[in-house]
N, CA and C of each residue as an Amber inpcrd file, in Angstrom:
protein
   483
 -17.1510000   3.3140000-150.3540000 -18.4800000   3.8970000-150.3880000
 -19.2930000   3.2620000-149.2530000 -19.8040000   3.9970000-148.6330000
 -20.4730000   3.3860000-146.9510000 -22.0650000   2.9840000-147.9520000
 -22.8860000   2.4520000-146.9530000 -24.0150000   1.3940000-147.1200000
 -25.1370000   2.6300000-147.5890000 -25.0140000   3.7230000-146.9900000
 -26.2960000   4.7530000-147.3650000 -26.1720000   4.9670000-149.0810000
 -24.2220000   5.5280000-149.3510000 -24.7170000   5.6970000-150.7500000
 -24.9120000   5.4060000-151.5990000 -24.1200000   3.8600000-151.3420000
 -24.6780000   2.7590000-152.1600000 -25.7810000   2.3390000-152.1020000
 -27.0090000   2.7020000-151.7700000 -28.5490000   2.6560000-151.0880000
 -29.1640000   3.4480000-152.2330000 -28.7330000   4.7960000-151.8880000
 -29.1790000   6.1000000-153.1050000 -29.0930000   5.6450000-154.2840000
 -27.3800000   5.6020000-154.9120000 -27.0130000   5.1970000-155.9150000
 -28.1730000   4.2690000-156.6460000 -28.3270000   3.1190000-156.1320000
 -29.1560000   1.8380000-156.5140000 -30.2330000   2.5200000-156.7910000
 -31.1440000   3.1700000-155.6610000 -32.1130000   4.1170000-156.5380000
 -32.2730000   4.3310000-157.3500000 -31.4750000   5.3750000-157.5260000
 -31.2810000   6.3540000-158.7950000 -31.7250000   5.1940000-159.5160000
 -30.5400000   4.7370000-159.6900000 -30.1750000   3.7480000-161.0030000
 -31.4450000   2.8310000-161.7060000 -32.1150000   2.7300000-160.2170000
 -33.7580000   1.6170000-160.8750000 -34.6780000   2.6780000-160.9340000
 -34.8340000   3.8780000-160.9070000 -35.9180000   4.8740000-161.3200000
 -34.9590000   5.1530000-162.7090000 -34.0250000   5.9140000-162.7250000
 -33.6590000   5.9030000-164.4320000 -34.2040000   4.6830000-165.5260000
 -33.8080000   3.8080000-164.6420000 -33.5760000   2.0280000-165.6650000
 -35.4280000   2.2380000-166.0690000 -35.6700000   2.2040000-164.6210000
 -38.0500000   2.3530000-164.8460000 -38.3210000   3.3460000-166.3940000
 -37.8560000   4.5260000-165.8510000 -38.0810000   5.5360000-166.9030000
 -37.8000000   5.3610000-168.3180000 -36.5230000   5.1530000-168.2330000
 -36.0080000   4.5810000-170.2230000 -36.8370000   3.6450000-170.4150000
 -37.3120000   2.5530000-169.6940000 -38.0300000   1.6100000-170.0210000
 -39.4920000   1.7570000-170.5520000 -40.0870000   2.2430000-169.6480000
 -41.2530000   3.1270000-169.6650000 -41.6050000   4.1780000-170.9720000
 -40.5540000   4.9420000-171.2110000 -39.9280000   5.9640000-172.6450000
 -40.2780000   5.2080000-173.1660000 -38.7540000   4.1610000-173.7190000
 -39.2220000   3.1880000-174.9460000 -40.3390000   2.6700000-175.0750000
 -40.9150000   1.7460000-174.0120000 -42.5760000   1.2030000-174.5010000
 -43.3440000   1.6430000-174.9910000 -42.8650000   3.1470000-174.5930000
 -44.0300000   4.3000000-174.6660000 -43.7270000   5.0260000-176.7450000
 -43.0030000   5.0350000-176.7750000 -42.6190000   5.1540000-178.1210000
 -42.3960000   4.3810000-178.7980000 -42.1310000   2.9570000-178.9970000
 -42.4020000   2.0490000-179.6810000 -44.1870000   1.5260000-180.0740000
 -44.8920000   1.6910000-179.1400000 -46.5850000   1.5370000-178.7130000
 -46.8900000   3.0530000-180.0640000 -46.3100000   3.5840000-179.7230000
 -46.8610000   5.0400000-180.5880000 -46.2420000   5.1040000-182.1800000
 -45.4050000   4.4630000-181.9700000 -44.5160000   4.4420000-183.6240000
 -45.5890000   3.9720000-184.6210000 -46.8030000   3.0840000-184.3300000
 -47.3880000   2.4560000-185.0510000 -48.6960000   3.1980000-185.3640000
 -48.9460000   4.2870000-184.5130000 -49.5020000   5.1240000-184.6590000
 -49.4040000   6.3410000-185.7350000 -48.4740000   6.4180000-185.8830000
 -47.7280000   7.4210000-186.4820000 -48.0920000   7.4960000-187.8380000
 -49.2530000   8.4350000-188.2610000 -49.5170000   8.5800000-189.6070000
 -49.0210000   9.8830000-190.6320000 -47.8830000   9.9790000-191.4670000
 -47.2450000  11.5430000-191.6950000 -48.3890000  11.9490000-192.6990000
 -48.4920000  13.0540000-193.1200000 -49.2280000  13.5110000-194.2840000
 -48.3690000  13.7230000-195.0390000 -48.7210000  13.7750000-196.5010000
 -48.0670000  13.7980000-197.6050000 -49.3900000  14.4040000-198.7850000
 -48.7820000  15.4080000-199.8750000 -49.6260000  15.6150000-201.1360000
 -49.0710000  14.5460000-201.9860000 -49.7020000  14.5420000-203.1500000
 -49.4840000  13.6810000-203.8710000 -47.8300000  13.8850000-204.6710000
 -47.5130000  15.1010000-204.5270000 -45.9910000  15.8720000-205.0180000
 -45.1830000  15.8150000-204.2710000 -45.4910000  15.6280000-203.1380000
 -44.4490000  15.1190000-202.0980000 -44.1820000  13.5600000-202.0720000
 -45.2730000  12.5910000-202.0590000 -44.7280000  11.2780000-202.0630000
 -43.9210000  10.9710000-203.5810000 -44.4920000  11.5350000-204.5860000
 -43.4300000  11.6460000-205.8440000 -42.1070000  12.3600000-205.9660000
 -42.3030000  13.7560000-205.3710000 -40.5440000  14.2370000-205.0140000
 -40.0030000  14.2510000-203.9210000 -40.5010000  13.9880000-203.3430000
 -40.2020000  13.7690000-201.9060000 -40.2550000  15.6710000-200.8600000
 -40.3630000  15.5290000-199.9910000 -40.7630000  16.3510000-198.8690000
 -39.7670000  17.7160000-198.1770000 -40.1220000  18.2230000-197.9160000
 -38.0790000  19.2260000-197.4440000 -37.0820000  19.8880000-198.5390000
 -36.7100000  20.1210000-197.6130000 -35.2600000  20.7620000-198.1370000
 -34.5760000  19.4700000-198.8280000 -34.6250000  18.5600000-198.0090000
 -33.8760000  17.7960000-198.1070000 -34.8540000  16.5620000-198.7900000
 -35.1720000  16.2060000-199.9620000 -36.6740000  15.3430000-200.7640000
 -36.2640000  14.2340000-200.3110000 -37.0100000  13.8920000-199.1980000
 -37.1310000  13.0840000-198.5280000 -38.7340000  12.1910000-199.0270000
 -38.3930000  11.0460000-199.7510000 -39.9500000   9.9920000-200.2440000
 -40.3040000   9.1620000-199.0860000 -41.4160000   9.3780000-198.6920000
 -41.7290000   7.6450000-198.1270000 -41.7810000   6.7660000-198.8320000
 -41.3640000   5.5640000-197.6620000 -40.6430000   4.3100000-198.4910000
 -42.1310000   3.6540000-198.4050000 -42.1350000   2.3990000-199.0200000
 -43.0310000   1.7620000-199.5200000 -43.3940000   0.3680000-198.3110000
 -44.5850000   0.5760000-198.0500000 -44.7760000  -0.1980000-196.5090000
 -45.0940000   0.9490000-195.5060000 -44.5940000   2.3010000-195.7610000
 -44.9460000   2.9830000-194.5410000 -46.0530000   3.2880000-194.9960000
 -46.9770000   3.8100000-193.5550000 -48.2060000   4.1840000-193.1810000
 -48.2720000   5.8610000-193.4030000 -49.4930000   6.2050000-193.6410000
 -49.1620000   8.0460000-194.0770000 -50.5980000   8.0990000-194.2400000
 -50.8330000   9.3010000-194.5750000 -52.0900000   9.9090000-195.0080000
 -51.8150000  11.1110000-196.1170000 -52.2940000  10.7760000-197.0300000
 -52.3140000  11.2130000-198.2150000 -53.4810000  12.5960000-198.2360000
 -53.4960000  13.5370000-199.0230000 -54.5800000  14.4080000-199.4550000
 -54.2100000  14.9710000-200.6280000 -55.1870000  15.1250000-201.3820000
 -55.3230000  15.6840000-202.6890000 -56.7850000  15.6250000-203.2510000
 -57.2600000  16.2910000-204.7910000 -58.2510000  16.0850000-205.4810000
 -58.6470000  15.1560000-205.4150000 -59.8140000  14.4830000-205.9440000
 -60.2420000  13.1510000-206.7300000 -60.1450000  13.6150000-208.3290000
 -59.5800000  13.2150000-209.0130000 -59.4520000  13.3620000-210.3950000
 -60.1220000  13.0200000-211.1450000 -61.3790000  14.3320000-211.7070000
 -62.2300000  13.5170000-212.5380000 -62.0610000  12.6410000-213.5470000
 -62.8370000  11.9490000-213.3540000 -62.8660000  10.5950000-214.4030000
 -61.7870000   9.3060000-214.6100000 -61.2570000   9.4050000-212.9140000
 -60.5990000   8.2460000-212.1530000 -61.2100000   7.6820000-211.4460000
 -62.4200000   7.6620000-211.0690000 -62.5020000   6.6820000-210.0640000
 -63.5470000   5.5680000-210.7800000 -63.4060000   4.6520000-210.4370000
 -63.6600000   3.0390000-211.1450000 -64.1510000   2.2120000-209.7190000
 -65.2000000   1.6410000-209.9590000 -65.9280000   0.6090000-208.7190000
 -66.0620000  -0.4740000-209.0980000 -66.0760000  -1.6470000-208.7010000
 -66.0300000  -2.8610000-209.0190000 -67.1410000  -3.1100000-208.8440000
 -68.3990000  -3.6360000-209.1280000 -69.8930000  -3.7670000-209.2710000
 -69.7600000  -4.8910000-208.3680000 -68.7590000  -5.9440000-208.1420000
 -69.1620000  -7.2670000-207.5400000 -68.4040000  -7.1690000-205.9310000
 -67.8310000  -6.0120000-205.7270000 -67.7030000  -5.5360000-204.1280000
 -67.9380000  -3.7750000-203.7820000 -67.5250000  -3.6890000-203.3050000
 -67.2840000  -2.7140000-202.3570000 -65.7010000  -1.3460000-202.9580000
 -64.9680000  -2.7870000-203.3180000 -63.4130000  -1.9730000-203.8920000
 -64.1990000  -0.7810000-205.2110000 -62.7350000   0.6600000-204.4370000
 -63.2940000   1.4930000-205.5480000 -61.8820000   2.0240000-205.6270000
 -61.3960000   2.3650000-206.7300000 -60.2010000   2.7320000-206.9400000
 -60.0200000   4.2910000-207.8190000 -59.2030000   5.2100000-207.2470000
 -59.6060000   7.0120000-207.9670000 -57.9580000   7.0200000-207.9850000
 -57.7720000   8.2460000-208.2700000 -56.6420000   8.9280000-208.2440000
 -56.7780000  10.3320000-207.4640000 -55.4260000  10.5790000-206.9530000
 -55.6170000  11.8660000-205.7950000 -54.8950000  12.6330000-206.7980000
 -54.8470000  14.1270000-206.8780000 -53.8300000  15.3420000-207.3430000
 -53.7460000  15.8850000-206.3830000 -52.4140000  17.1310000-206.9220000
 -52.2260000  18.3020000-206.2040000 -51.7060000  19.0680000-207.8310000
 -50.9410000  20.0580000-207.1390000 -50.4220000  20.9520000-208.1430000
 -49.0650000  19.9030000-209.0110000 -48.6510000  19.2760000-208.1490000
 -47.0630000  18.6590000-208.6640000 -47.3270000  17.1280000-208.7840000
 -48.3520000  16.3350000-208.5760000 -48.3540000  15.3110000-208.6940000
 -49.7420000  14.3520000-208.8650000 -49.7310000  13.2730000-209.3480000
 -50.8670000  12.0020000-209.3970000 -50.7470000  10.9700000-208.2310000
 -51.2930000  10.5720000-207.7590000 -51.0280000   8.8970000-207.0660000
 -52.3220000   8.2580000-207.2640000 -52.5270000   6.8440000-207.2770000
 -53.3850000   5.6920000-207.0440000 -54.5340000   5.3280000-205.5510000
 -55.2180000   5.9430000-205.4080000 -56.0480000   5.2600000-204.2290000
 -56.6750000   3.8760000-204.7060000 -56.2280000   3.1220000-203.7850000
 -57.6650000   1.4350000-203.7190000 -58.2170000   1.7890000-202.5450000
 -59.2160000   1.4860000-202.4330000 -60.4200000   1.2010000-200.9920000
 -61.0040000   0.2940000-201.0620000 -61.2280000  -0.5700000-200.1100000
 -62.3370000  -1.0960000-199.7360000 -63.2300000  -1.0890000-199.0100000
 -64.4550000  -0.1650000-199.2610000 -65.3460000   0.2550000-197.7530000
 -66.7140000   0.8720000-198.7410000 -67.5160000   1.5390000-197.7210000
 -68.5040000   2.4470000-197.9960000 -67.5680000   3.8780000-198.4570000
 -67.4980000   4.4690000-198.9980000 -66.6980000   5.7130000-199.2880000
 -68.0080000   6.9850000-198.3360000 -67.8150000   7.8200000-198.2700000
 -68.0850000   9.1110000-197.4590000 -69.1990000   9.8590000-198.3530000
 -70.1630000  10.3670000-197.9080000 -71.3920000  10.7580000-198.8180000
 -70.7020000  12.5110000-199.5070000 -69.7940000  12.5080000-199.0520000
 -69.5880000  13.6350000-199.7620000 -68.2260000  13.4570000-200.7160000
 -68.0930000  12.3870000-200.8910000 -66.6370000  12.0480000-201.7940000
 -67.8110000  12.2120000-203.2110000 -66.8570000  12.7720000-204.2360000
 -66.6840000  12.8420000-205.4130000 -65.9030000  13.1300000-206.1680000
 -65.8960000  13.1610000-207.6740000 -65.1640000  13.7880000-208.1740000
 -64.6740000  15.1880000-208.1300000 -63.4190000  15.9450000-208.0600000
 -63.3580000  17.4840000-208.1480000 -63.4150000  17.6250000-206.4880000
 -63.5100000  16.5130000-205.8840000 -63.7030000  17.1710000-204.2130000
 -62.5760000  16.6270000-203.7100000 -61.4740000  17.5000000-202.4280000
 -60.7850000  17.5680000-201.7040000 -60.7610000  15.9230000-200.9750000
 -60.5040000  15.1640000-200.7600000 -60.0040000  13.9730000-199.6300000
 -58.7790000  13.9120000-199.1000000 -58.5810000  12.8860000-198.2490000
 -57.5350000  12.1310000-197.4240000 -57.8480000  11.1180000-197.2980000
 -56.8670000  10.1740000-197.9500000 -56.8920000   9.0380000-197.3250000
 -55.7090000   8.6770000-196.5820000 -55.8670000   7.5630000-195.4430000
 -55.6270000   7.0270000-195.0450000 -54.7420000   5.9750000-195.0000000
 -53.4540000   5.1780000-195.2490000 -53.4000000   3.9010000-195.8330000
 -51.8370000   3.5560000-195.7560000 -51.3430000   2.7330000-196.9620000
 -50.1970000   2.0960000-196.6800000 -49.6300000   2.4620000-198.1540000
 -48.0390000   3.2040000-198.1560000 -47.8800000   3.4260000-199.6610000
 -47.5530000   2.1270000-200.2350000 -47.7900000   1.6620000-201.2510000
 -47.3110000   0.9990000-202.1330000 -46.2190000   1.0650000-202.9470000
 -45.4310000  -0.0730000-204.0070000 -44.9630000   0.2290000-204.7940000
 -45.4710000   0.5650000-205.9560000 -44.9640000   1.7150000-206.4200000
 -45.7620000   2.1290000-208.2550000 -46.6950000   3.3260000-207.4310000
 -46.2190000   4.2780000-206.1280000 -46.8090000   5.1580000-206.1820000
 -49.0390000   4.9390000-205.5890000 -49.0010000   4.0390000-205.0780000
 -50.2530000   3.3040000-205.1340000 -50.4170000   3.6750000-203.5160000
 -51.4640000   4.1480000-202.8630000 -51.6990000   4.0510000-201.3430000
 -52.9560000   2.7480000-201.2650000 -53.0020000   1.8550000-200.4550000
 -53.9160000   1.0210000-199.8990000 -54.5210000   1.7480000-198.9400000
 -55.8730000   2.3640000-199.1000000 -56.3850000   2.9720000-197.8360000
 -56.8590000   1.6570000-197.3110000 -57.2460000   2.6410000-196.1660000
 -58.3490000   1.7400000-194.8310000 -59.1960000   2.7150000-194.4210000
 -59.0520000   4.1350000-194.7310000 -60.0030000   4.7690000-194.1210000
 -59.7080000   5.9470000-195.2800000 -60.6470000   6.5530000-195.7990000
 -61.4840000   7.9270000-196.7390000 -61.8550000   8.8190000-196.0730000
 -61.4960000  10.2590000-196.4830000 -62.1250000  11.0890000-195.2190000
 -62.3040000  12.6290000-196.3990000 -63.8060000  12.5470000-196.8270000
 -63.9440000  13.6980000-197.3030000 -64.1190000  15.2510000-197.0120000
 -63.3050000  16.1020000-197.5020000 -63.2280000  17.1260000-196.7420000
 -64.8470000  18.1590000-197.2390000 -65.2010000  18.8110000-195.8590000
 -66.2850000  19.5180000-196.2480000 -66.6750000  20.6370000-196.9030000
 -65.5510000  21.5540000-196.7640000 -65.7770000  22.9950000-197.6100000
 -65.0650000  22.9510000-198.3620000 -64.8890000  23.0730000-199.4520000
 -64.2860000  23.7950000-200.2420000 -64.4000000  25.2670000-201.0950000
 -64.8850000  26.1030000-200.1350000 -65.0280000  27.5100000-200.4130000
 -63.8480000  28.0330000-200.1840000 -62.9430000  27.3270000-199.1680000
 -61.5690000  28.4230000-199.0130000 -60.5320000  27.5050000-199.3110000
 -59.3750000  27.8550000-200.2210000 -58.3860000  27.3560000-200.4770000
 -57.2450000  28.0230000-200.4750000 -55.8610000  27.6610000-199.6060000
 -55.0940000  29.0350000-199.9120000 -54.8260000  29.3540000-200.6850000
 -53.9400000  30.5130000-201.1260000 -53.8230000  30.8320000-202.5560000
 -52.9240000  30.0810000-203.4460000 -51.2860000  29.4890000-202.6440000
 -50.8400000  28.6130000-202.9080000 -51.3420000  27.5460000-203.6290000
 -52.0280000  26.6100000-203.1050000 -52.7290000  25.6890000-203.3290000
 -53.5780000  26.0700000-204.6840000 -54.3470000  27.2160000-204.0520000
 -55.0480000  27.3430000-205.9680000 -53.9680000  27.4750000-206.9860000
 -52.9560000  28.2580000-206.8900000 -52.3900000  28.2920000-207.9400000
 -51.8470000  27.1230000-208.6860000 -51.0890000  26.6370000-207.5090000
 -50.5420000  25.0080000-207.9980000 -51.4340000  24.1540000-208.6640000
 -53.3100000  24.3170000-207.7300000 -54.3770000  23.0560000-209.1720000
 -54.3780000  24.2310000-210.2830000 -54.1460000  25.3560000-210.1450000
 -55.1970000  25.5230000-211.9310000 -53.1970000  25.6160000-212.6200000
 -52.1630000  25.9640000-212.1990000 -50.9790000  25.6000000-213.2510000
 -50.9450000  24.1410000-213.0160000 -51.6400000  23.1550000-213.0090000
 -51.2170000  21.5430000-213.0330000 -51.8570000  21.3400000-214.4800000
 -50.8970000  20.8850000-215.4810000 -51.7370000  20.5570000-216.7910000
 -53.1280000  19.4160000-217.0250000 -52.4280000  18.3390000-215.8090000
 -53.5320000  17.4030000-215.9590000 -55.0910000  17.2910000-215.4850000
 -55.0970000  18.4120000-214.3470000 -56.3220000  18.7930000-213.5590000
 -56.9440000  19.9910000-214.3500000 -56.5250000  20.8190000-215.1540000
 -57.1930000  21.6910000-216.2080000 -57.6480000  20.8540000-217.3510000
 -57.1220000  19.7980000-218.1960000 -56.9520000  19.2040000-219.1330000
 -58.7050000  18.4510000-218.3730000 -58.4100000  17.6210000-217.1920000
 -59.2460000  16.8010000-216.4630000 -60.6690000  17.8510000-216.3230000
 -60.5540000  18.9350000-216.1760000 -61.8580000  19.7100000-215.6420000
 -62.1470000  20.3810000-216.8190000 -61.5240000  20.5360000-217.6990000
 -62.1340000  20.6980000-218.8560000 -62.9650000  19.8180000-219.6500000
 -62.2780000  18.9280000-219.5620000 -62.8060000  17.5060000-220.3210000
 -64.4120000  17.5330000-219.4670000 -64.3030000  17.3940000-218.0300000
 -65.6030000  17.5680000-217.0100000 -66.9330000  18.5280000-217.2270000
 -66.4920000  19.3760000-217.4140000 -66.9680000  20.8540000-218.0280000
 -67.7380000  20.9630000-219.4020000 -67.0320000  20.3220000-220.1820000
 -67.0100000  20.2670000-221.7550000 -66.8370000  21.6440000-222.4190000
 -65.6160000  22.0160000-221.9250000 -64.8780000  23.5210000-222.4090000
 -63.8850000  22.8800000-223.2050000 -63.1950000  23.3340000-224.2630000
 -62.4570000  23.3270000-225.2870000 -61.5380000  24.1020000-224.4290000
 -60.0210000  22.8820000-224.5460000 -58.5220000  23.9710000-224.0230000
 -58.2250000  24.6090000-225.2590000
């Protein structure tokens, strides 16, 4: 091999080597970023075709209801602890923060956070959603066939099931 193409060659070889390098940093830097969404029926049956759970330690963002007459505040901080629904499932929110002037009970959120074991997310960040005039139809059907969110909004209501 004469001196030119062994010249090229070497090139190549340190712009590839730059690039993978560059890639990886670049996706390892972002991995930590990486927040999946999940309903509350998905982190309980898991996700896909294939029920796939997040494991416990990963980072995600959760959405579902606030379930009336779950959420509990600790008078001597800040910590407030609710429960999220969907149609197929319950989970545990903890927070510690100011919560969002439009969080309540019966209203849509996301949080933010780290799953736990026992089904539990540790937020860091609350994010109440603003309308709830449109819901797909899916979605409605799944809250009003969920026994515990009829049972829950009845009880709210003070309607007799």
């Amino acid at each position: 091999m004469n001196v030119r193409r062994r010249n090229r060659l070497l090139v190549v070889l340190v712009i590839l080597t730059g690039l993978s390098l560059a890639t990886g940093l670049t996706m390892y830097a972002l991995r930590s970023n990486i927040d999946l969404f999940y309903t509350p029926g998905e982190i309980i049956y898991g996700k896909g075709e294939t029920p796939q759970k997040p494991e416990a330690g990963q980072r995600l963002r959760v959405g579902g209801m606030v379930m009336p007459g779950s959420v509990e505040r600790d008078p001597q901080s800040l910590a407030v602890s609710f429960k999220l629904y969907d149609g197929r499932g319950v989970v545990s929110v903890n927070y510690m923060g100011i919560l969002p002037d439009l969080f309540r009970e019966g209203q849509g959120v996301v949080a933010q956070g780290v799953l736990q074991p026992g089904n539990i997310i540790n937020a860091r960040e609350v994010l109440a959603k603003h309308d709830e005039k449109y819901t797909p139809p899916e979605i409605q059907d799944a809250m009003n066939n969920n026994p515990q969110a009829t049972a829950a909004r009845d009880q709210q209501t003070g309607n007799q099931p």
